[in-house]
mmCIF file of C-alpha atoms and ligand atoms in Angstrom:
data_model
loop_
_atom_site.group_PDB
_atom_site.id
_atom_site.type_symbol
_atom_site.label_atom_id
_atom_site.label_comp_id
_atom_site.label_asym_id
_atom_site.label_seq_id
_atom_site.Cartn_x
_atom_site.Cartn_y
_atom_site.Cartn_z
ATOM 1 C CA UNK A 1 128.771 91.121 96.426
ATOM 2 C CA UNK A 2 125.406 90.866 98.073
ATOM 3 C CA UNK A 3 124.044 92.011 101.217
ATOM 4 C CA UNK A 4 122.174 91.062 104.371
ATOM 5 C CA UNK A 5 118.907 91.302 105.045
ATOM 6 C CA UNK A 6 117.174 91.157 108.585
ATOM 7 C CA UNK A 7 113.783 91.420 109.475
ATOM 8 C CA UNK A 8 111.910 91.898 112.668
ATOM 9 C CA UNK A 9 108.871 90.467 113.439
ATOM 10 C CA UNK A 10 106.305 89.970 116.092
ATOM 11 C CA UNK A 11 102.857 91.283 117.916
ATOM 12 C CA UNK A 12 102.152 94.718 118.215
ATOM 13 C CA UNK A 13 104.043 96.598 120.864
ATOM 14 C CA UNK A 14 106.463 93.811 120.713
ATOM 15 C CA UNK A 15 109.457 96.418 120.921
ATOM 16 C CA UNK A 16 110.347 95.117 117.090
ATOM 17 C CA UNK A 17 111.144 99.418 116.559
ATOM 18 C CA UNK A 18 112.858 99.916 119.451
ATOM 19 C CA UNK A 19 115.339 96.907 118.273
ATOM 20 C CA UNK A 20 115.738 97.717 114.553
ATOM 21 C CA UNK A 21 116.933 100.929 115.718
ATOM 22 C CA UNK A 22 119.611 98.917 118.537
ATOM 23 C CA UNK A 23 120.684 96.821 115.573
ATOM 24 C CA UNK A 24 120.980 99.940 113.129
ATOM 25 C CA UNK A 25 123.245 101.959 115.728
ATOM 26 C CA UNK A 26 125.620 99.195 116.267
ATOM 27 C CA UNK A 27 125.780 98.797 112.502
ATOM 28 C CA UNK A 28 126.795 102.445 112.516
ATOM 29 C CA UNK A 29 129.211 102.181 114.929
ATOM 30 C CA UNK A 30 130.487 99.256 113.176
ATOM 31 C CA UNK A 31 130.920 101.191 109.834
ATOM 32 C CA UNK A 32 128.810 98.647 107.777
ATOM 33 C CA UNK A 33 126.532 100.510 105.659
ATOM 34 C CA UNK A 34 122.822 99.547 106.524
ATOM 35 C CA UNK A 35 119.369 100.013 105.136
ATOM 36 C CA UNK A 36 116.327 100.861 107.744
ATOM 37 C CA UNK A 37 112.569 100.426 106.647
ATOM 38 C CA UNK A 38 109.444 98.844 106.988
ATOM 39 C CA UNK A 39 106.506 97.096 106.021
ATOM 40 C CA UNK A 40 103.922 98.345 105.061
ATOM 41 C CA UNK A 41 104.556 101.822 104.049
ATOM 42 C CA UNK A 42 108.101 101.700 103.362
ATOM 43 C CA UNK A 43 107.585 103.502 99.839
ATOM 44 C CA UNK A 44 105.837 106.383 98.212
ATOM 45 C CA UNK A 45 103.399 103.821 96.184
ATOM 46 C CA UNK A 46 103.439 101.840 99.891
ATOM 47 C CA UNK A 47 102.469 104.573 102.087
ATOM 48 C CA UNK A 48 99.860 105.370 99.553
ATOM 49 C CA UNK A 49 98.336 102.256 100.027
ATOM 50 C CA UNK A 50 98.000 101.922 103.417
ATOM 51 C CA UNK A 51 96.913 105.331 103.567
ATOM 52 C CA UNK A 52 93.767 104.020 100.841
ATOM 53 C CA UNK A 53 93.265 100.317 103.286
ATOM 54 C CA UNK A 54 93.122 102.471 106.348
ATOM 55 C CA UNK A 55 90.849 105.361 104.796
ATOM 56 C CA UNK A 56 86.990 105.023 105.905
ATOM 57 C CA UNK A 57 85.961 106.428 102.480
ATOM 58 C CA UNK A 58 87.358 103.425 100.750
ATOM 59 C CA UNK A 59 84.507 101.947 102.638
ATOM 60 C CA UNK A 60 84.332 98.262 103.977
ATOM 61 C CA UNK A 61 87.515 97.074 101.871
ATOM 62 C CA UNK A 62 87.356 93.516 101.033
ATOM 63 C CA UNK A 63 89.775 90.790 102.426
ATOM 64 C CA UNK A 64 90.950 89.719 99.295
ATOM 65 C CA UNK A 65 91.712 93.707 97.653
ATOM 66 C CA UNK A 66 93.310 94.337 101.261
ATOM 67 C CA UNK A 67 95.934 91.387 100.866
ATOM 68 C CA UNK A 68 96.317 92.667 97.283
ATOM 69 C CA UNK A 69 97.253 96.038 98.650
ATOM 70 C CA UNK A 70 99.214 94.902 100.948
ATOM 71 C CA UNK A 71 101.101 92.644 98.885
ATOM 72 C CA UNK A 72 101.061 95.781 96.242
ATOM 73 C CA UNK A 73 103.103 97.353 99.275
ATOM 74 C CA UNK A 74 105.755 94.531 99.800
ATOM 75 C CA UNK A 75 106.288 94.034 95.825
ATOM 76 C CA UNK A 76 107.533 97.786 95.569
ATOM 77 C CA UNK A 77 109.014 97.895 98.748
ATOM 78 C CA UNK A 78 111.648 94.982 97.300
ATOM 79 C CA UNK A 79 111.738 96.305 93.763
ATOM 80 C CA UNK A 80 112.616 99.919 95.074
ATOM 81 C CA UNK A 81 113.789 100.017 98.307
ATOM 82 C CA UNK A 82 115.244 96.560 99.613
ATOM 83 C CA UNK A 83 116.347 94.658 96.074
ATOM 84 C CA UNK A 84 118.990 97.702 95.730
ATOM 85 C CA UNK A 85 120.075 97.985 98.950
ATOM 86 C CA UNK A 86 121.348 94.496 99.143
ATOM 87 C CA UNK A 87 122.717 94.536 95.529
ATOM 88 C CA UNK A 88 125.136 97.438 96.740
ATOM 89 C CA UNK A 89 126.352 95.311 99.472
ATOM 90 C CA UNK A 90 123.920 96.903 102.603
ATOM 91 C CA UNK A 91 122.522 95.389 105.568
ATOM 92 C CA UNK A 92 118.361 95.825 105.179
ATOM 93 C CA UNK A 93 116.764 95.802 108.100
ATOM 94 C CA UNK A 94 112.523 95.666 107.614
ATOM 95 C CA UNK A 95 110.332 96.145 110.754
ATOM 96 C CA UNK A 96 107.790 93.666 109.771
ATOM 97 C CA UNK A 97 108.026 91.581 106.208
ATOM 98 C CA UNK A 98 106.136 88.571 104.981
ATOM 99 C CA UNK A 99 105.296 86.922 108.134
ATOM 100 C CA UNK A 100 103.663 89.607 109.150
ATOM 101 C CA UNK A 101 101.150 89.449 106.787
ATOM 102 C CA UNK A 102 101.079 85.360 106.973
ATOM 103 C CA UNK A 103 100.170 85.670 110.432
ATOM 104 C CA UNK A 104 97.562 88.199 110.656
ATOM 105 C CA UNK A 105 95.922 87.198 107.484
ATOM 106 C CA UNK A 106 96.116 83.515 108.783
ATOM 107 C CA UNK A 107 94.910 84.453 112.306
ATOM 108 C CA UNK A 108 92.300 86.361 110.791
ATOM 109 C CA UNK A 109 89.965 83.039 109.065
ATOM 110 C CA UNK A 110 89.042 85.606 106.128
ATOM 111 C CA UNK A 111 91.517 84.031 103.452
ATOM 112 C CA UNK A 112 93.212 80.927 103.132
ATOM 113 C CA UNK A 113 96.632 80.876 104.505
ATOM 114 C CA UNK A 114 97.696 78.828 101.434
ATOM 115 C CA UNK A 115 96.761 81.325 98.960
ATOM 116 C CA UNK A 116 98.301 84.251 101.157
ATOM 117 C CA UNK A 117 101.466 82.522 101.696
ATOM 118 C CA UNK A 118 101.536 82.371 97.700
ATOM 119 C CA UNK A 119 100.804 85.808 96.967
ATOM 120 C CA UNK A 120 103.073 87.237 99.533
ATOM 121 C CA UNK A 121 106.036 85.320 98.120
ATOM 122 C CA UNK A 122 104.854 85.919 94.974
ATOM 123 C CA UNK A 123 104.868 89.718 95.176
ATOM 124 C CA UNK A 124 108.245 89.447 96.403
ATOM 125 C CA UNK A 125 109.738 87.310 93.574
ATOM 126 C CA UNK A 126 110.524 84.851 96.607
ATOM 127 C CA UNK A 127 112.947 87.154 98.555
ATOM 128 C CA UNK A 128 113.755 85.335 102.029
ATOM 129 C CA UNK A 129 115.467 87.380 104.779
ATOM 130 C CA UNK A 130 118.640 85.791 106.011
ATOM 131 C CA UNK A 131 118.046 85.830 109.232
ATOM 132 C CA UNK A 132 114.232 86.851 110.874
ATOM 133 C CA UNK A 133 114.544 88.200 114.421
ATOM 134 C CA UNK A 134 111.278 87.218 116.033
ATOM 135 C CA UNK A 135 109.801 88.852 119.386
ATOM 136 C CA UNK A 136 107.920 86.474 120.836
ATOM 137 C CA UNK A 137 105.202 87.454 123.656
ATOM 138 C CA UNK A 138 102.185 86.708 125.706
ATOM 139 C CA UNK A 139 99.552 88.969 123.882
ATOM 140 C CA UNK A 140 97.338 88.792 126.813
ATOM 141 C CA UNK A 141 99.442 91.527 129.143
ATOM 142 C CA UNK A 142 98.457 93.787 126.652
ATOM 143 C CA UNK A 143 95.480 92.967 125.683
ATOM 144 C CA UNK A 144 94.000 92.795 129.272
ATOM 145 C CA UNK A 145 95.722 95.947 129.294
ATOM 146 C CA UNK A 146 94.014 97.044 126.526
ATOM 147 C CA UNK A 147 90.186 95.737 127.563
ATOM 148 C CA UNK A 148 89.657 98.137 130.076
ATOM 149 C CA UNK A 149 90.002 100.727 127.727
ATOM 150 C CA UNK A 150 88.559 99.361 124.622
ATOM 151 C CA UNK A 151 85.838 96.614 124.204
ATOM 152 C CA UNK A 152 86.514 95.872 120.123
ATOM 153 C CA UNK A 153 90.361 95.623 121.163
ATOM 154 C CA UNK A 154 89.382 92.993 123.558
ATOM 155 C CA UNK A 155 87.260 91.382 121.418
ATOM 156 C CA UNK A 156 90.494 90.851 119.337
ATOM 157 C CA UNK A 157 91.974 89.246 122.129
ATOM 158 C CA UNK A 158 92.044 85.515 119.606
ATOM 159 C CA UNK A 159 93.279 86.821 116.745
ATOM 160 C CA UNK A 160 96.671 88.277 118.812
ATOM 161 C CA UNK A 161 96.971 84.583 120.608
ATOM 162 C CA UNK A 162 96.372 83.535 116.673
ATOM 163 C CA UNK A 163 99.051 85.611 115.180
ATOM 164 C CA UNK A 164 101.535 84.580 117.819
ATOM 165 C CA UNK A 165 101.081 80.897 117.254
ATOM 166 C CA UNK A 166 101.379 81.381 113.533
ATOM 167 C CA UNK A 167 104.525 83.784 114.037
ATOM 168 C CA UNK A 168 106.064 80.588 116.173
ATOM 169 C CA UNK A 169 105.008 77.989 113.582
ATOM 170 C CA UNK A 170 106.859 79.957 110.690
ATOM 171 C CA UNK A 171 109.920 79.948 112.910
ATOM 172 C CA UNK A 172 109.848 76.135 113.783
ATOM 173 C CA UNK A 173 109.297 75.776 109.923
ATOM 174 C CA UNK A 174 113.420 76.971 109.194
ATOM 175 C CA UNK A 175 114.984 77.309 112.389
ATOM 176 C CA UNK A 176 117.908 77.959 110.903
ATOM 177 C CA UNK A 177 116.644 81.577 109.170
ATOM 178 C CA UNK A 178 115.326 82.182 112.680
ATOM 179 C CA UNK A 179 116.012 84.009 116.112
ATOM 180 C CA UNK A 180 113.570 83.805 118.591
ATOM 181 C CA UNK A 181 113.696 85.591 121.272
ATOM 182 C CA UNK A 182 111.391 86.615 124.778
ATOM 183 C CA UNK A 183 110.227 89.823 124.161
ATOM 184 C CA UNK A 184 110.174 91.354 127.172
ATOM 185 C CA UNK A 185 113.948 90.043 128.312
ATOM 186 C CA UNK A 186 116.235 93.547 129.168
ATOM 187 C CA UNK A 187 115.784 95.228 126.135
ATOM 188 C CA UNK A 188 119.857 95.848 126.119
ATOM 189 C CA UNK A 189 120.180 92.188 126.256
ATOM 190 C CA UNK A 190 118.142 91.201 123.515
ATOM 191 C CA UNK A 191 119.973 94.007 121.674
ATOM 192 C CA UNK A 192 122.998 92.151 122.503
ATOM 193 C CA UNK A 193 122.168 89.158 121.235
ATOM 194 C CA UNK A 194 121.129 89.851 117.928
ATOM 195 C CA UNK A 195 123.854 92.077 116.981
ATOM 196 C CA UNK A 196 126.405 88.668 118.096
ATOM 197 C CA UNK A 197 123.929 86.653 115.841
ATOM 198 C CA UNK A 198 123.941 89.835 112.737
ATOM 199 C CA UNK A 199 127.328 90.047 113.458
ATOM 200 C CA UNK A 200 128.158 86.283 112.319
ATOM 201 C CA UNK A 201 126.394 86.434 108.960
ATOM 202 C CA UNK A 202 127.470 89.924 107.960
ATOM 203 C CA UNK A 203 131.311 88.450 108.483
ATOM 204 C CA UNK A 204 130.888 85.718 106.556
ATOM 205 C CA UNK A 205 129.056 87.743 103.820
ATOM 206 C CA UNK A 206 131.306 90.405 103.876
ATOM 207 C CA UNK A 207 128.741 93.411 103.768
ATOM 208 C CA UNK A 208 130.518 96.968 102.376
ATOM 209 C CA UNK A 209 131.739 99.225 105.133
ATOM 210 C CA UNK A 210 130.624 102.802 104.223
ATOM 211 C CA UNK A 211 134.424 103.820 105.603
ATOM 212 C CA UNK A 212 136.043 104.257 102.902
ATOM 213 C CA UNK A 213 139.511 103.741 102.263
HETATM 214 N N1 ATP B 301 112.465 94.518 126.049
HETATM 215 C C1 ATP B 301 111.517 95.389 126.423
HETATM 216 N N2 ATP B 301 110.966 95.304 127.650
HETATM 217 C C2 ATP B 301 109.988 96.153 128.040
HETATM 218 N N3 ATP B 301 109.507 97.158 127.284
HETATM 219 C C3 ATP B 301 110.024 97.306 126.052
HETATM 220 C C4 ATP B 301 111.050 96.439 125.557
HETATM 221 N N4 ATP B 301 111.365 96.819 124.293
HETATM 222 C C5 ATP B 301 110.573 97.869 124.015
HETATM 223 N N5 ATP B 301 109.773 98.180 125.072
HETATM 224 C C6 ATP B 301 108.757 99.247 125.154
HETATM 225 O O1 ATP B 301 107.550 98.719 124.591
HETATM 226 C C7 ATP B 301 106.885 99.726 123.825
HETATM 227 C C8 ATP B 301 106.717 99.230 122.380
HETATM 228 O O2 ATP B 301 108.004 99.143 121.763
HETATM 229 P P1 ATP B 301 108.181 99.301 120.203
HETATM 230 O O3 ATP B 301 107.516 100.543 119.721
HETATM 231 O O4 ATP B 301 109.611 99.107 119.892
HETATM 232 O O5 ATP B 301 107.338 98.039 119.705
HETATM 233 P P2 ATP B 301 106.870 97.687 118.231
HETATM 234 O O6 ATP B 301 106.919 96.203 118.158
HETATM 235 O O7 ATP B 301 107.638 98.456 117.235
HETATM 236 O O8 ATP B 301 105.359 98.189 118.277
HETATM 237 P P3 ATP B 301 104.345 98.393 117.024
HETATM 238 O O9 ATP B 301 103.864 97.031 116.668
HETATM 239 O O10 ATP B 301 103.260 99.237 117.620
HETATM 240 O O11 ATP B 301 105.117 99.062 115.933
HETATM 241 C C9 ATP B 301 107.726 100.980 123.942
HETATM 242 O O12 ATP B 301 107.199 101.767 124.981
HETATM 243 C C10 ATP B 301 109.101 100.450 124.315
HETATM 244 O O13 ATP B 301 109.863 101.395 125.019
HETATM 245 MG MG1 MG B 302 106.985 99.674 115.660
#
């Protein structure tokens, strides 16, 4: 028997958190064992990583040995932490996954989104999520938000509008593996709809209850 796995994606601030942990209580409620993590960071080896990307004594880090951390971080994260889960029957839920990295890296003009799309699949021995909830917003509110307070933040203001379009054109690429939804619709509603949508594919997969009896 094999589990579900869902994955959130979207900007930052997006409210991706604030839903994994919607979808993970009305798992729980439901009695269908579930999985919660996250990319990056989602293991030891993970959160060691980003700790080294994010450190300034690792200095200016180069593109290419941050995507290699990074997809350091995803390989483990499916070898130890996701791979398991959904051989045991679980529902995974990931706040972020390989999109994530498809559209910053590809926003971002430092690598070529070909050879990021292959090594994120590749450190991931090509593990899909069924079903890839994505939060769709207008980085701008924030942003302008944002360049009041900080000029470089501002400055990033392209590579947000970037990421978005790249997060929509991975969705329009298999619709079917895909829920789209406004991100800043009633945050009880949004809940709503992709526990109906979750709810579907872990009845037809027939994910283990952790009731036992
Ligand atoms: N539907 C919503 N409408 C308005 N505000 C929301 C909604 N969902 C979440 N928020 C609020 O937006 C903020 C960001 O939410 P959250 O932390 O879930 O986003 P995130 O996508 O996980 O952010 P990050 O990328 O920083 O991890 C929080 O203050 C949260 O309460
Ligand atoms: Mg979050």
């Amino acid at each position: 028997m094999s589990g579900v796995f869902i994955a959130f994606e979207g900007g930052d601030g997006a409210g991706k958190s604030t839903q994994v942990e919607y979808l993970a209580a009305h798992l729980a409620a439901r009695g269908v064992e579930r999985v919660v993590t996250r990319q990056p960071g989602g293991t030891t080896l993970g959160a060691k990583l980003r700790r080294l990307v994010l450190d300034p004594a690792s200095g200016d880090v180069d593109h290419r040995a941050e995507a290699l951390m990074y997809a350091a971080d995803k390989a483990q994260h499916v070898h130890e932490t996701i791979r398991p889960a959904l051989a045991r029957g679980a529902v995974v839920i990931s706040d972020r996954y390989v999109d994530s990295m498809l559209a910053y890296q590809g926003a971002g003009r430092d690598l070529s989104l070909d050879d990021v799309r292959r090594l994120a699949w590749w450190a991931v021995g090509g593990l899909r999520p069924d079903l890839t909830v994505l939060l769709d917003a207008d980085p701008a509110e924030a942003v302008e938000k944002l360049a009041v307070k900080d000029r470089l933040e501002a400055a990033g203001a392209g590579l947000h509008r970037r990421a978005r379009e790249h997060f929509l054109a991975l969705a329009a690429e298999r619709p079917g593996e895909y829920l789209v939804l406004p991100a800043r619709d009633d945050r009880h509603d949004i809940a709503r709809r992709v526990a109906a949508r979750v709810d579907e594919i872990v009845a037809a997969r027939g994910c283990r209850s952790d009731v036992q009896g």
